Amino acid sequence: MDWKVNYEEVSSDFKTGDVVLMHGDFPMSKMIQFLEGSKWTHSGMLVLAKDIGKEGVWPDVLFWESNSLTNLPCLITGKPKTGPMLVPFKERLQTNMNNYYDSIFAVRSNTTPIDQEALKKLVDFMPTVMDATFPTDLKMWYENIEGRKEGKFSGQAQIFCSELLTMTFQTMGIMSKNWVPNAARPKDYSNEGSIPFLKRGFLEPEMYLNIPKTTK
């Protein structure tokens, strides 16, 4: 069975750089599952508010993701948008569960050392991709294939989830730039994947989160 822990039991252990995986129930999510051979269809990164100078201003645990959903406003822009966004992590989990956008959630703790220089690079990077949107399903898949097979970078006009995650790690200096960001898939960040980090870093095994559906 997939052993699940309650959010409140582990949230104090979360670190900036931890990877989040989600299993989606959209029609395209099911297609991604089939093509990748993996249940994971969405990925993103945890960011602690205290690490980016927003302690006491924003919720303690934030989620840096690229998404097609617009039901939560981006904390950086103050407005709903597709593409790269920074949102409260617990709120993203709960709204996704309540609406069944995603129904399985896991966190992989990142052991890679992240120093102040890397955090500054993260803070400086986030605003630079705020104009990017989320690609269509077909374009996302095409750009991913181009990245994996041909090493062709798709640019920053449209960015999908695992592309943003990879781009962020590369910008922070904790992942090699030997591959283009759009080559990565959520599966690459799962237990089944093997995407490497620098500084002898690695991802701990998946820890499943118990997020009960709530009623209004």
JSON list of C-alpha atoms in Angstrom, two decimals:
[
{"chain": "A", "resi": 1, "resn": "MET", "atom": "CA", "xyz": [0.00, 0.00, 0.00]},
{"chain": "A", "resi": 2, "resn": "ASP", "atom": "CA", "xyz": [0.98, 3.66, -0.32]},
{"chain": "A", "resi": 3, "resn": "TRP", "atom": "CA", "xyz": [1.57, 4.77, 3.26]},
{"chain": "A", "resi": 4, "resn": "LYS", "atom": "CA", "xyz": [0.33, 8.33, 3.74]},
{"chain": "A", "resi": 5, "resn": "VAL", "atom": "CA", "xyz": [1.22, 10.92, 6.37]},
{"chain": "A", "resi": 6, "resn": "ASN", "atom": "CA", "xyz": [-0.84, 13.92, 7.45]},
{"chain": "A", "resi": 7, "resn": "TYR", "atom": "CA", "xyz": [0.29, 17.31, 6.17]},
{"chain": "A", "resi": 8, "resn": "GLU", "atom": "CA", "xyz": [0.55, 18.80, 9.67]},
{"chain": "A", "resi": 9, "resn": "GLU", "atom": "CA", "xyz": [2.84, 15.97, 10.78]},
{"chain": "A", "resi": 10, "resn": "VAL", "atom": "CA", "xyz": [5.54, 16.76, 8.24]},
{"chain": "A", "resi": 11, "resn": "SER", "atom": "CA", "xyz": [5.11, 20.38, 7.10]},
{"chain": "A", "resi": 12, "resn": "SER", "atom": "CA", "xyz": [7.71, 21.63, 9.59]},
{"chain": "A", "resi": 13, "resn": "ASP", "atom": "CA", "xyz": [10.28, 19.35, 7.92]},
{"chain": "A", "resi": 14, "resn": "PHE", "atom": "CA", "xyz": [9.76, 20.77, 4.43]},
{"chain": "A", "resi": 15, "resn": "LYS", "atom": "CA", "xyz": [12.69, 22.60, 2.84]},
{"chain": "A", "resi": 16, "resn": "THR", "atom": "CA", "xyz": [13.14, 24.89, -0.13]},
{"chain": "A", "resi": 17, "resn": "GLY", "atom": "CA", "xyz": [14.06, 22.64, -3.04]},
{"chain": "A", "resi": 18, "resn": "ASP", "atom": "CA", "xyz": [11.92, 19.66, -2.04]},
{"chain": "A", "resi": 19, "resn": "VAL", "atom": "CA", "xyz": [10.12, 18.17, -5.04]},
{"chain": "A", "resi": 20, "resn": "VAL", "atom": "CA", "xyz": [6.35, 17.69, -5.17]},
{"chain": "A", "resi": 21, "resn": "LEU", "atom": "CA", "xyz": [4.65, 15.14, -7.42]},
{"chain": "A", "resi": 22, "resn": "MET", "atom": "CA", "xyz": [0.95, 14.97, -8.21]},
{"chain": "A", "resi": 23, "resn": "HIS", "atom": "CA", "xyz": [-1.27, 12.44, -9.95]},
{"chain": "A", "resi": 24, "resn": "GLY", "atom": "CA", "xyz": [-3.84, 14.17, -12.14]},
{"chain": "A", "resi": 25, "resn": "ASP", "atom": "CA", "xyz": [-7.30, 13.15, -13.27]},
{"chain": "A", "resi": 26, "resn": "PHE", "atom": "CA", "xyz": [-7.58, 15.43, -16.32]},
{"chain": "A", "resi": 27, "resn": "PRO", "atom": "CA", "xyz": [-8.02, 13.65, -19.69]},
{"chain": "A", "resi": 28, "resn": "MET", "atom": "CA", "xyz": [-4.56, 14.90, -20.73]},
{"chain": "A", "resi": 29, "resn": "SER", "atom": "CA", "xyz": [-3.16, 13.70, -17.41]},
{"chain": "A", "resi": 30, "resn": "LYS", "atom": "CA", "xyz": [-4.34, 10.21, -18.25]},
{"chain": "A", "resi": 31, "resn": "MET", "atom": "CA", "xyz": [-2.66, 10.49, -21.63]},
{"chain": "A", "resi": 32, "resn": "ILE", "atom": "CA", "xyz": [0.60, 11.58, -19.98]},
{"chain": "A", "resi": 33, "resn": "GLN", "atom": "CA", "xyz": [0.37, 8.62, -17.63]},
{"chain": "A", "resi": 34, "resn": "PHE", "atom": "CA", "xyz": [0.00, 6.29, -20.59]},
{"chain": "A", "resi": 35, "resn": "LEU", "atom": "CA", "xyz": [2.82, 7.82, -22.64]},
{"chain": "A", "resi": 36, "resn": "GLU", "atom": "CA", "xyz": [5.28, 8.11, -19.74]},
{"chain": "A", "resi": 37, "resn": "GLY", "atom": "CA", "xyz": [4.34, 4.87, -18.06]},
{"chain": "A", "resi": 38, "resn": "SER", "atom": "CA", "xyz": [4.00, 6.71, -14.76]},
{"chain": "A", "resi": 39, "resn": "LYS", "atom": "CA", "xyz": [1.16, 7.90, -12.55]},
{"chain": "A", "resi": 40, "resn": "TRP", "atom": "CA", "xyz": [2.83, 11.28, -11.93]},
{"chain": "A", "resi": 41, "resn": "THR", "atom": "CA", "xyz": [1.57, 14.07, -14.20]},
{"chain": "A", "resi": 42, "resn": "HIS", "atom": "CA", "xyz": [2.54, 17.25, -12.34]},
{"chain": "A", "resi": 43, "resn": "SER", "atom": "CA", "xyz": [5.66, 18.39, -10.53]},
{"chain": "A", "resi": 44, "resn": "GLY", "atom": "CA", "xyz": [6.88, 21.46, -8.69]},
{"chain": "A", "resi": 45, "resn": "MET", "atom": "CA", "xyz": [9.13, 22.72, -5.92]},
{"chain": "A", "resi": 46, "resn": "LEU", "atom": "CA", "xyz": [8.55, 23.76, -2.33]},
{"chain": "A", "resi": 47, "resn": "VAL", "atom": "CA", "xyz": [9.75, 27.20, -1.26]},
{"chain": "A", "resi": 48, "resn": "LEU", "atom": "CA", "xyz": [9.82, 28.40, 2.34]},
{"chain": "A", "resi": 49, "resn": "ALA", "atom": "CA", "xyz": [8.69, 31.99, 2.75]},
{"chain": "A", "resi": 50, "resn": "LYS", "atom": "CA", "xyz": [11.54, 32.68, 5.17]},
{"chain": "A", "resi": 51, "resn": "ASP", "atom": "CA", "xyz": [14.07, 31.73, 2.49]},
{"chain": "A", "resi": 52, "resn": "ILE", "atom": "CA", "xyz": [12.84, 34.39, 0.07]},
{"chain": "A", "resi": 53, "resn": "GLY", "atom": "CA", "xyz": [12.32, 37.26, 2.50]},
{"chain": "A", "resi": 54, "resn": "LYS", "atom": "CA", "xyz": [8.56, 36.79, 2.91]},
{"chain": "A", "resi": 55, "resn": "GLU", "atom": "CA", "xyz": [8.32, 35.30, 6.40]},
{"chain": "A", "resi": 56, "resn": "GLY", "atom": "CA", "xyz": [5.16, 36.56, 8.11]},
{"chain": "A", "resi": 57, "resn": "VAL", "atom": "CA", "xyz": [3.96, 38.07, 4.83]},
{"chain": "A", "resi": 58, "resn": "TRP", "atom": "CA", "xyz": [3.10, 34.94, 2.87]},
{"chain": "A", "resi": 59, "resn": "PRO", "atom": "CA", "xyz": [2.19, 31.45, 4.17]},
{"chain": "A", "resi": 60, "resn": "ASP", "atom": "CA", "xyz": [5.18, 29.53, 5.51]},
{"chain": "A", "resi": 61, "resn": "VAL", "atom": "CA", "xyz": [5.22, 26.83, 2.82]},
{"chain": "A", "resi": 62, "resn": "LEU", "atom": "CA", "xyz": [4.82, 27.85, -0.82]},
{"chain": "A", "resi": 63, "resn": "PHE", "atom": "CA", "xyz": [4.59, 25.90, -4.07]},
{"chain": "A", "resi": 64, "resn": "TRP", "atom": "CA", "xyz": [6.54, 26.99, -7.15]},
{"chain": "A", "resi": 65, "resn": "GLU", "atom": "CA", "xyz": [4.87, 25.42, -10.17]},
{"chain": "A", "resi": 66, "resn": "SER", "atom": "CA", "xyz": [3.77, 25.92, -13.75]},
{"chain": "A", "resi": 67, "resn": "ASN", "atom": "CA", "xyz": [0.11, 25.10, -14.12]},
{"chain": "A", "resi": 68, "resn": "SER", "atom": "CA", "xyz": [-2.84, 25.52, -16.46]},
{"chain": "A", "resi": 69, "resn": "LEU", "atom": "CA", "xyz": [-5.17, 26.19, -13.51]},
{"chain": "A", "resi": 70, "resn": "THR", "atom": "CA", "xyz": [-6.15, 29.74, -12.61]},
{"chain": "A", "resi": 71, "resn": "ASN", "atom": "CA", "xyz": [-8.14, 29.09, -9.43]},
{"chain": "A", "resi": 72, "resn": "LEU", "atom": "CA", "xyz": [-5.39, 30.44, -7.14]},
{"chain": "A", "resi": 73, "resn": "PRO", "atom": "CA", "xyz": [-3.76, 33.86, -7.62]},
{"chain": "A", "resi": 74, "resn": "CYS", "atom": "CA", "xyz": [0.00, 33.94, -7.98]},
{"chain": "A", "resi": 75, "resn": "LEU", "atom": "CA", "xyz": [1.54, 35.56, -4.90]},
{"chain": "A", "resi": 76, "resn": "ILE", "atom": "CA", "xyz": [4.14, 37.35, -7.01]},
{"chain": "A", "resi": 77, "resn": "THR", "atom": "CA", "xyz": [1.70, 39.02, -9.42]},
{"chain": "A", "resi": 78, "resn": "GLY", "atom": "CA", "xyz": [-1.33, 39.08, -7.13]},
{"chain": "A", "resi": 79, "resn": "LYS", "atom": "CA", "xyz": [-3.43, 37.78, -10.01]},
{"chain": "A", "resi": 80, "resn": "PRO", "atom": "CA", "xyz": [-4.55, 34.40, -11.38]},
{"chain": "A", "resi": 81, "resn": "LYS", "atom": "CA", "xyz": [-2.48, 33.28, -14.36]},
{"chain": "A", "resi": 82, "resn": "THR", "atom": "CA", "xyz": [-1.39, 30.18, -16.22]},
{"chain": "A", "resi": 83, "resn": "GLY", "atom": "CA", "xyz": [2.24, 29.17, -16.42]},
{"chain": "A", "resi": 84, "resn": "PRO", "atom": "CA", "xyz": [4.80, 29.77, -13.66]},
{"chain": "A", "resi": 85, "resn": "MET", "atom": "CA", "xyz": [3.26, 30.80, -10.34]},
{"chain": "A", "resi": 86, "resn": "LEU", "atom": "CA", "xyz": [3.95, 30.81, -6.62]},
{"chain": "A", "resi": 87, "resn": "VAL", "atom": "CA", "xyz": [0.98, 29.73, -4.50]},
{"chain": "A", "resi": 88, "resn": "PRO", "atom": "CA", "xyz": [0.35, 28.54, -0.92]},
{"chain": "A", "resi": 89, "resn": "PHE", "atom": "CA", "xyz": [1.18, 24.84, -0.88]},
{"chain": "A", "resi": 90, "resn": "LYS", "atom": "CA", "xyz": [-1.56, 23.66, 1.48]},
{"chain": "A", "resi": 91, "resn": "GLU", "atom": "CA", "xyz": [-4.16, 25.61, -0.49]},
{"chain": "A", "resi": 92, "resn": "ARG", "atom": "CA", "xyz": [-3.00, 24.07, -3.77]},
{"chain": "A", "resi": 93, "resn": "LEU", "atom": "CA", "xyz": [-3.24, 20.59, -2.29]},
{"chain": "A", "resi": 94, "resn": "GLN", "atom": "CA", "xyz": [-6.71, 21.17, -0.86]},
{"chain": "A", "resi": 95, "resn": "THR", "atom": "CA", "xyz": [-8.23, 22.84, -3.91]},
{"chain": "A", "resi": 96, "resn": "ASN", "atom": "CA", "xyz": [-6.82, 20.16, -6.19]},
{"chain": "A", "resi": 97, "resn": "MET", "atom": "CA", "xyz": [-8.17, 17.40, -3.98]},
{"chain": "A", "resi": 98, "resn": "ASN", "atom": "CA", "xyz": [-11.58, 19.00, -3.55]},
{"chain": "A", "resi": 99, "resn": "ASN", "atom": "CA", "xyz": [-11.98, 19.42, -7.30]},
{"chain": "A", "resi": 100, "resn": "TYR", "atom": "CA", "xyz": [-10.16, 16.19, -8.20]},
{"chain": "A", "resi": 101, "resn": "TYR", "atom": "CA", "xyz": [-7.68, 18.03, -10.41]},
{"chain": "A", "resi": 102, "resn": "ASP", "atom": "CA", "xyz": [-5.13, 15.83, -8.64]},
{"chain": "A", "resi": 103, "resn": "SER", "atom": "CA", "xyz": [-5.82, 13.02, -6.20]},
{"chain": "A", "resi": 104, "resn": "ILE", "atom": "CA", "xyz": [-2.42, 11.63, -5.16]},
{"chain": "A", "resi": 105, "resn": "PHE", "atom": "CA", "xyz": [0.37, 13.78, -3.72]},
{"chain": "A", "resi": 106, "resn": "ALA", "atom": "CA", "xyz": [3.96, 13.02, -2.75]},
{"chain": "A", "resi": 107, "resn": "VAL", "atom": "CA", "xyz": [6.97, 15.00, -1.56]},
{"chain": "A", "resi": 108, "resn": "ARG", "atom": "CA", "xyz": [10.60, 14.02, -2.14]},
{"chain": "A", "resi": 109, "resn": "SER", "atom": "CA", "xyz": [13.00, 15.67, 0.27]},
{"chain": "A", "resi": 110, "resn": "ASN", "atom": "CA", "xyz": [15.99, 17.20, -1.53]},
{"chain": "A", "resi": 111, "resn": "THR", "atom": "CA", "xyz": [19.33, 16.61, 0.19]},
{"chain": "A", "resi": 112, "resn": "THR", "atom": "CA", "xyz": [21.23, 18.98, -2.12]},
{"chain": "A", "resi": 113, "resn": "PRO", "atom": "CA", "xyz": [22.89, 21.81, -0.15]},
{"chain": "A", "resi": 114, "resn": "ILE", "atom": "CA", "xyz": [21.16, 25.11, -0.93]},
{"chain": "A", "resi": 115, "resn": "ASP", "atom": "CA", "xyz": [23.11, 28.16, 0.23]},
{"chain": "A", "resi": 116, "resn": "GLN", "atom": "CA", "xyz": [22.28, 31.86, 0.30]},
{"chain": "A", "resi": 117, "resn": "GLU", "atom": "CA", "xyz": [23.70, 32.37, -3.18]},
{"chain": "A", "resi": 118, "resn": "ALA", "atom": "CA", "xyz": [21.35, 29.72, -4.58]},
{"chain": "A", "resi": 119, "resn": "LEU", "atom": "CA", "xyz": [18.39, 31.30, -2.77]},
{"chain": "A", "resi": 120, "resn": "LYS", "atom": "CA", "xyz": [19.26, 34.72, -4.20]},
{"chain": "A", "resi": 121, "resn": "LYS", "atom": "CA", "xyz": [19.36, 33.22, -7.68]},
{"chain": "A", "resi": 122, "resn": "LEU", "atom": "CA", "xyz": [15.92, 31.74, -7.02]},
{"chain": "A", "resi": 123, "resn": "VAL", "atom": "CA", "xyz": [14.48, 35.07, -5.89]},
{"chain": "A", "resi": 124, "resn": "ASP", "atom": "CA", "xyz": [15.98, 36.85, -8.90]},
{"chain": "A", "resi": 125, "resn": "PHE", "atom": "CA", "xyz": [14.75, 34.18, -11.31]},
{"chain": "A", "resi": 126, "resn": "MET", "atom": "CA", "xyz": [11.09, 34.00, -10.33]},
{"chain": "A", "resi": 127, "resn": "PRO", "atom": "CA", "xyz": [10.01, 37.40, -11.72]},
{"chain": "A", "resi": 128, "resn": "THR", "atom": "CA", "xyz": [11.74, 36.72, -15.04]},
{"chain": "A", "resi": 129, "resn": "VAL", "atom": "CA", "xyz": [9.25, 34.00, -16.01]},
{"chain": "A", "resi": 130, "resn": "MET", "atom": "CA", "xyz": [6.06, 35.69, -14.84]},
{"chain": "A", "resi": 131, "resn": "ASP", "atom": "CA", "xyz": [5.07, 36.56, -18.41]},
{"chain": "A", "resi": 132, "resn": "ALA", "atom": "CA", "xyz": [5.27, 32.93, -19.51]},
{"chain": "A", "resi": 133, "resn": "THR", "atom": "CA", "xyz": [2.06, 30.96, -19.98]},
{"chain": "A", "resi": 134, "resn": "PHE", "atom": "CA", "xyz": [1.29, 27.24, -19.94]},
{"chain": "A", "resi": 135, "resn": "PRO", "atom": "CA", "xyz": [1.45, 25.49, -23.34]},
{"chain": "A", "resi": 136, "resn": "THR", "atom": "CA", "xyz": [-1.36, 23.52, -24.90]},
{"chain": "A", "resi": 137, "resn": "ASP", "atom": "CA", "xyz": [-1.30, 19.78, -24.27]},
{"chain": "A", "resi": 138, "resn": "LEU", "atom": "CA", "xyz": [-0.08, 19.04, -27.79]},
{"chain": "A", "resi": 139, "resn": "LYS", "atom": "CA", "xyz": [2.63, 21.69, -27.73]},
{"chain": "A", "resi": 140, "resn": "MET", "atom": "CA", "xyz": [3.83, 20.57, -24.31]},
{"chain": "A", "resi": 141, "resn": "TRP", "atom": "CA", "xyz": [4.27, 17.02, -25.51]},
{"chain": "A", "resi": 142, "resn": "TYR", "atom": "CA", "xyz": [5.96, 18.13, -28.75]},
{"chain": "A", "resi": 143, "resn": "GLU", "atom": "CA", "xyz": [8.43, 20.39, -26.91]},
{"chain": "A", "resi": 144, "resn": "ASN", "atom": "CA", "xyz": [9.22, 17.63, -24.44]},
{"chain": "A", "resi": 145, "resn": "ILE", "atom": "CA", "xyz": [10.00, 15.19, -27.25]},
{"chain": "A", "resi": 146, "resn": "GLU", "atom": "CA", "xyz": [12.19, 17.81, -28.96]},
{"chain": "A", "resi": 147, "resn": "GLY", "atom": "CA", "xyz": [14.06, 18.35, -25.72]},
{"chain": "A", "resi": 148, "resn": "ARG", "atom": "CA", "xyz": [14.61, 14.65, -25.04]},
{"chain": "A", "resi": 149, "resn": "LYS", "atom": "CA", "xyz": [15.42, 13.54, -28.57]},
{"chain": "A", "resi": 150, "resn": "GLU", "atom": "CA", "xyz": [17.11, 16.58, -30.09]},
{"chain": "A", "resi": 151, "resn": "GLY", "atom": "CA", "xyz": [18.26, 18.69, -27.14]},
{"chain": "A", "resi": 152, "resn": "LYS", "atom": "CA", "xyz": [16.29, 21.65, -28.51]},
{"chain": "A", "resi": 153, "resn": "PHE", "atom": "CA", "xyz": [15.36, 24.35, -25.98]},
{"chain": "A", "resi": 154, "resn": "SER", "atom": "CA", "xyz": [11.76, 25.51, -26.31]},
{"chain": "A", "resi": 155, "resn": "GLY", "atom": "CA", "xyz": [12.33, 29.01, -24.90]},
{"chain": "A", "resi": 156, "resn": "GLN", "atom": "CA", "xyz": [10.56, 30.80, -22.07]},
{"chain": "A", "resi": 157, "resn": "ALA", "atom": "CA", "xyz": [7.36, 32.05, -23.70]},
{"chain": "A", "resi": 158, "resn": "GLN", "atom": "CA", "xyz": [5.51, 28.94, -22.56]},
{"chain": "A", "resi": 159, "resn": "ILE", "atom": "CA", "xyz": [6.73, 26.68, -19.77]},
{"chain": "A", "resi": 160, "resn": "PHE", "atom": "CA", "xyz": [5.30, 23.39, -18.50]},
{"chain": "A", "resi": 161, "resn": "CYS", "atom": "CA", "xyz": [5.66, 22.00, -14.97]},
{"chain": "A", "resi": 162, "resn": "SER", "atom": "CA", "xyz": [8.76, 19.79, -15.07]},
{"chain": "A", "resi": 163, "resn": "GLU", "atom": "CA", "xyz": [10.41, 22.26, -17.43]},
{"chain": "A", "resi": 164, "resn": "LEU", "atom": "CA", "xyz": [10.07, 25.03, -14.83]},
{"chain": "A", "resi": 165, "resn": "LEU", "atom": "CA", "xyz": [11.32, 22.71, -12.09]},
{"chain": "A", "resi": 166, "resn": "THR", "atom": "CA", "xyz": [14.43, 21.82, -14.08]},
{"chain": "A", "resi": 167, "resn": "MET", "atom": "CA", "xyz": [15.02, 25.41, -15.16]},
{"chain": "A", "resi": 168, "resn": "THR", "atom": "CA", "xyz": [14.82, 26.52, -11.53]},
{"chain": "A", "resi": 169, "resn": "PHE", "atom": "CA", "xyz": [17.30, 23.93, -10.27]},
{"chain": "A", "resi": 170, "resn": "GLN", "atom": "CA", "xyz": [19.69, 24.79, -13.10]},
{"chain": "A", "resi": 171, "resn": "THR", "atom": "CA", "xyz": [19.41, 28.51, -12.36]},
{"chain": "A", "resi": 172, "resn": "MET", "atom": "CA", "xyz": [20.08, 27.88, -8.66]},
{"chain": "A", "resi": 173, "resn": "GLY", "atom": "CA", "xyz": [23.26, 26.04, -9.61]},
{"chain": "A", "resi": 174, "resn": "ILE", "atom": "CA", "xyz": [22.28, 22.68, -8.14]},
{"chain": "A", "resi": 175, "resn": "MET", "atom": "CA", "xyz": [21.57, 20.83, -11.40]},
{"chain": "A", "resi": 176, "resn": "SER", "atom": "CA", "xyz": [23.64, 20.38, -14.54]},
{"chain": "A", "resi": 177, "resn": "LYS", "atom": "CA", "xyz": [22.86, 22.46, -17.61]},
{"chain": "A", "resi": 178, "resn": "ASN", "atom": "CA", "xyz": [23.92, 19.59, -19.83]},
{"chain": "A", "resi": 179, "resn": "TRP", "atom": "CA", "xyz": [20.28, 19.03, -20.83]},
{"chain": "A", "resi": 180, "resn": "VAL", "atom": "CA", "xyz": [17.56, 21.47, -21.82]},
{"chain": "A", "resi": 181, "resn": "PRO", "atom": "CA", "xyz": [14.81, 22.08, -19.23]},
{"chain": "A", "resi": 182, "resn": "ASN", "atom": "CA", "xyz": [12.00, 20.93, -21.52]},
{"chain": "A", "resi": 183, "resn": "ALA", "atom": "CA", "xyz": [13.56, 17.46, -21.73]},
{"chain": "A", "resi": 184, "resn": "ALA", "atom": "CA", "xyz": [12.38, 16.62, -18.21]},
{"chain": "A", "resi": 185, "resn": "ARG", "atom": "CA", "xyz": [9.13, 14.92, -17.25]},
{"chain": "A", "resi": 186, "resn": "PRO", "atom": "CA", "xyz": [7.46, 14.47, -13.85]},
{"chain": "A", "resi": 187, "resn": "LYS", "atom": "CA", "xyz": [8.51, 10.81, -13.96]},
{"chain": "A", "resi": 188, "resn": "ASP", "atom": "CA", "xyz": [12.17, 11.88, -14.00]},
{"chain": "A", "resi": 189, "resn": "TYR", "atom": "CA", "xyz": [11.68, 13.36, -10.52]},
{"chain": "A", "resi": 190, "resn": "SER", "atom": "CA", "xyz": [9.88, 10.30, -9.16]},
{"chain": "A", "resi": 191, "resn": "ASN", "atom": "CA", "xyz": [11.25, 7.13, -7.56]},
{"chain": "A", "resi": 192, "resn": "GLU", "atom": "CA", "xyz": [11.31, 5.69, -11.08]},
{"chain": "A", "resi": 193, "resn": "GLY", "atom": "CA", "xyz": [13.48, 8.51, -12.41]},
{"chain": "A", "resi": 194, "resn": "SER", "atom": "CA", "xyz": [17.20, 9.16, -12.24]},
{"chain": "A", "resi": 195, "resn": "ILE", "atom": "CA", "xyz": [17.68, 12.87, -12.88]},
{"chain": "A", "resi": 196, "resn": "PRO", "atom": "CA", "xyz": [20.87, 13.85, -11.00]},
{"chain": "A", "resi": 197, "resn": "PHE", "atom": "CA", "xyz": [21.75, 16.84, -8.83]},
{"chain": "A", "resi": 198, "resn": "LEU", "atom": "CA", "xyz": [25.10, 18.51, -8.28]},
{"chain": "A", "resi": 199, "resn": "LYS", "atom": "CA", "xyz": [26.90, 18.78, -4.91]},
{"chain": "A", "resi": 200, "resn": "ARG", "atom": "CA", "xyz": [26.25, 15.08, -4.24]},
{"chain": "A", "resi": 201, "resn": "GLY", "atom": "CA", "xyz": [22.59, 15.87, -3.77]},
{"chain": "A", "resi": 202, "resn": "PHE", "atom": "CA", "xyz": [19.74, 13.46, -4.32]},
{"chain": "A", "resi": 203, "resn": "LEU", "atom": "CA", "xyz": [16.02, 13.11, -3.69]},
{"chain": "A", "resi": 204, "resn": "GLU", "atom": "CA", "xyz": [14.76, 10.99, -0.82]},
{"chain": "A", "resi": 205, "resn": "PRO", "atom": "CA", "xyz": [12.02, 8.39, -1.57]},
{"chain": "A", "resi": 206, "resn": "GLU", "atom": "CA", "xyz": [8.47, 9.58, -2.19]},
{"chain": "A", "resi": 207, "resn": "MET", "atom": "CA", "xyz": [6.48, 10.45, 0.92]},
{"chain": "A", "resi": 208, "resn": "TYR", "atom": "CA", "xyz": [2.74, 10.37, 0.28]},
{"chain": "A", "resi": 209, "resn": "LEU", "atom": "CA", "xyz": [0.51, 13.04, 1.79]},
{"chain": "A", "resi": 210, "resn": "ASN", "atom": "CA", "xyz": [-2.95, 12.37, 3.17]},
{"chain": "A", "resi": 211, "resn": "ILE", "atom": "CA", "xyz": [-5.20, 15.19, 1.93]},
{"chain": "A", "resi": 212, "resn": "PRO", "atom": "CA", "xyz": [-8.84, 14.44, 2.79]},
{"chain": "A", "resi": 213, "resn": "LYS", "atom": "CA", "xyz": [-11.48, 16.06, 0.65]},
{"chain": "A", "resi": 214, "resn": "THR", "atom": "CA", "xyz": [-13.27, 18.85, 2.53]},
{"chain": "A", "resi": 215, "resn": "THR", "atom": "CA", "xyz": [-16.80, 20.16, 2.14]},
{"chain": "A", "resi": 216, "resn": "LYS", "atom": "CA", "xyz": [-17.83, 23.79, 2.22]}
]
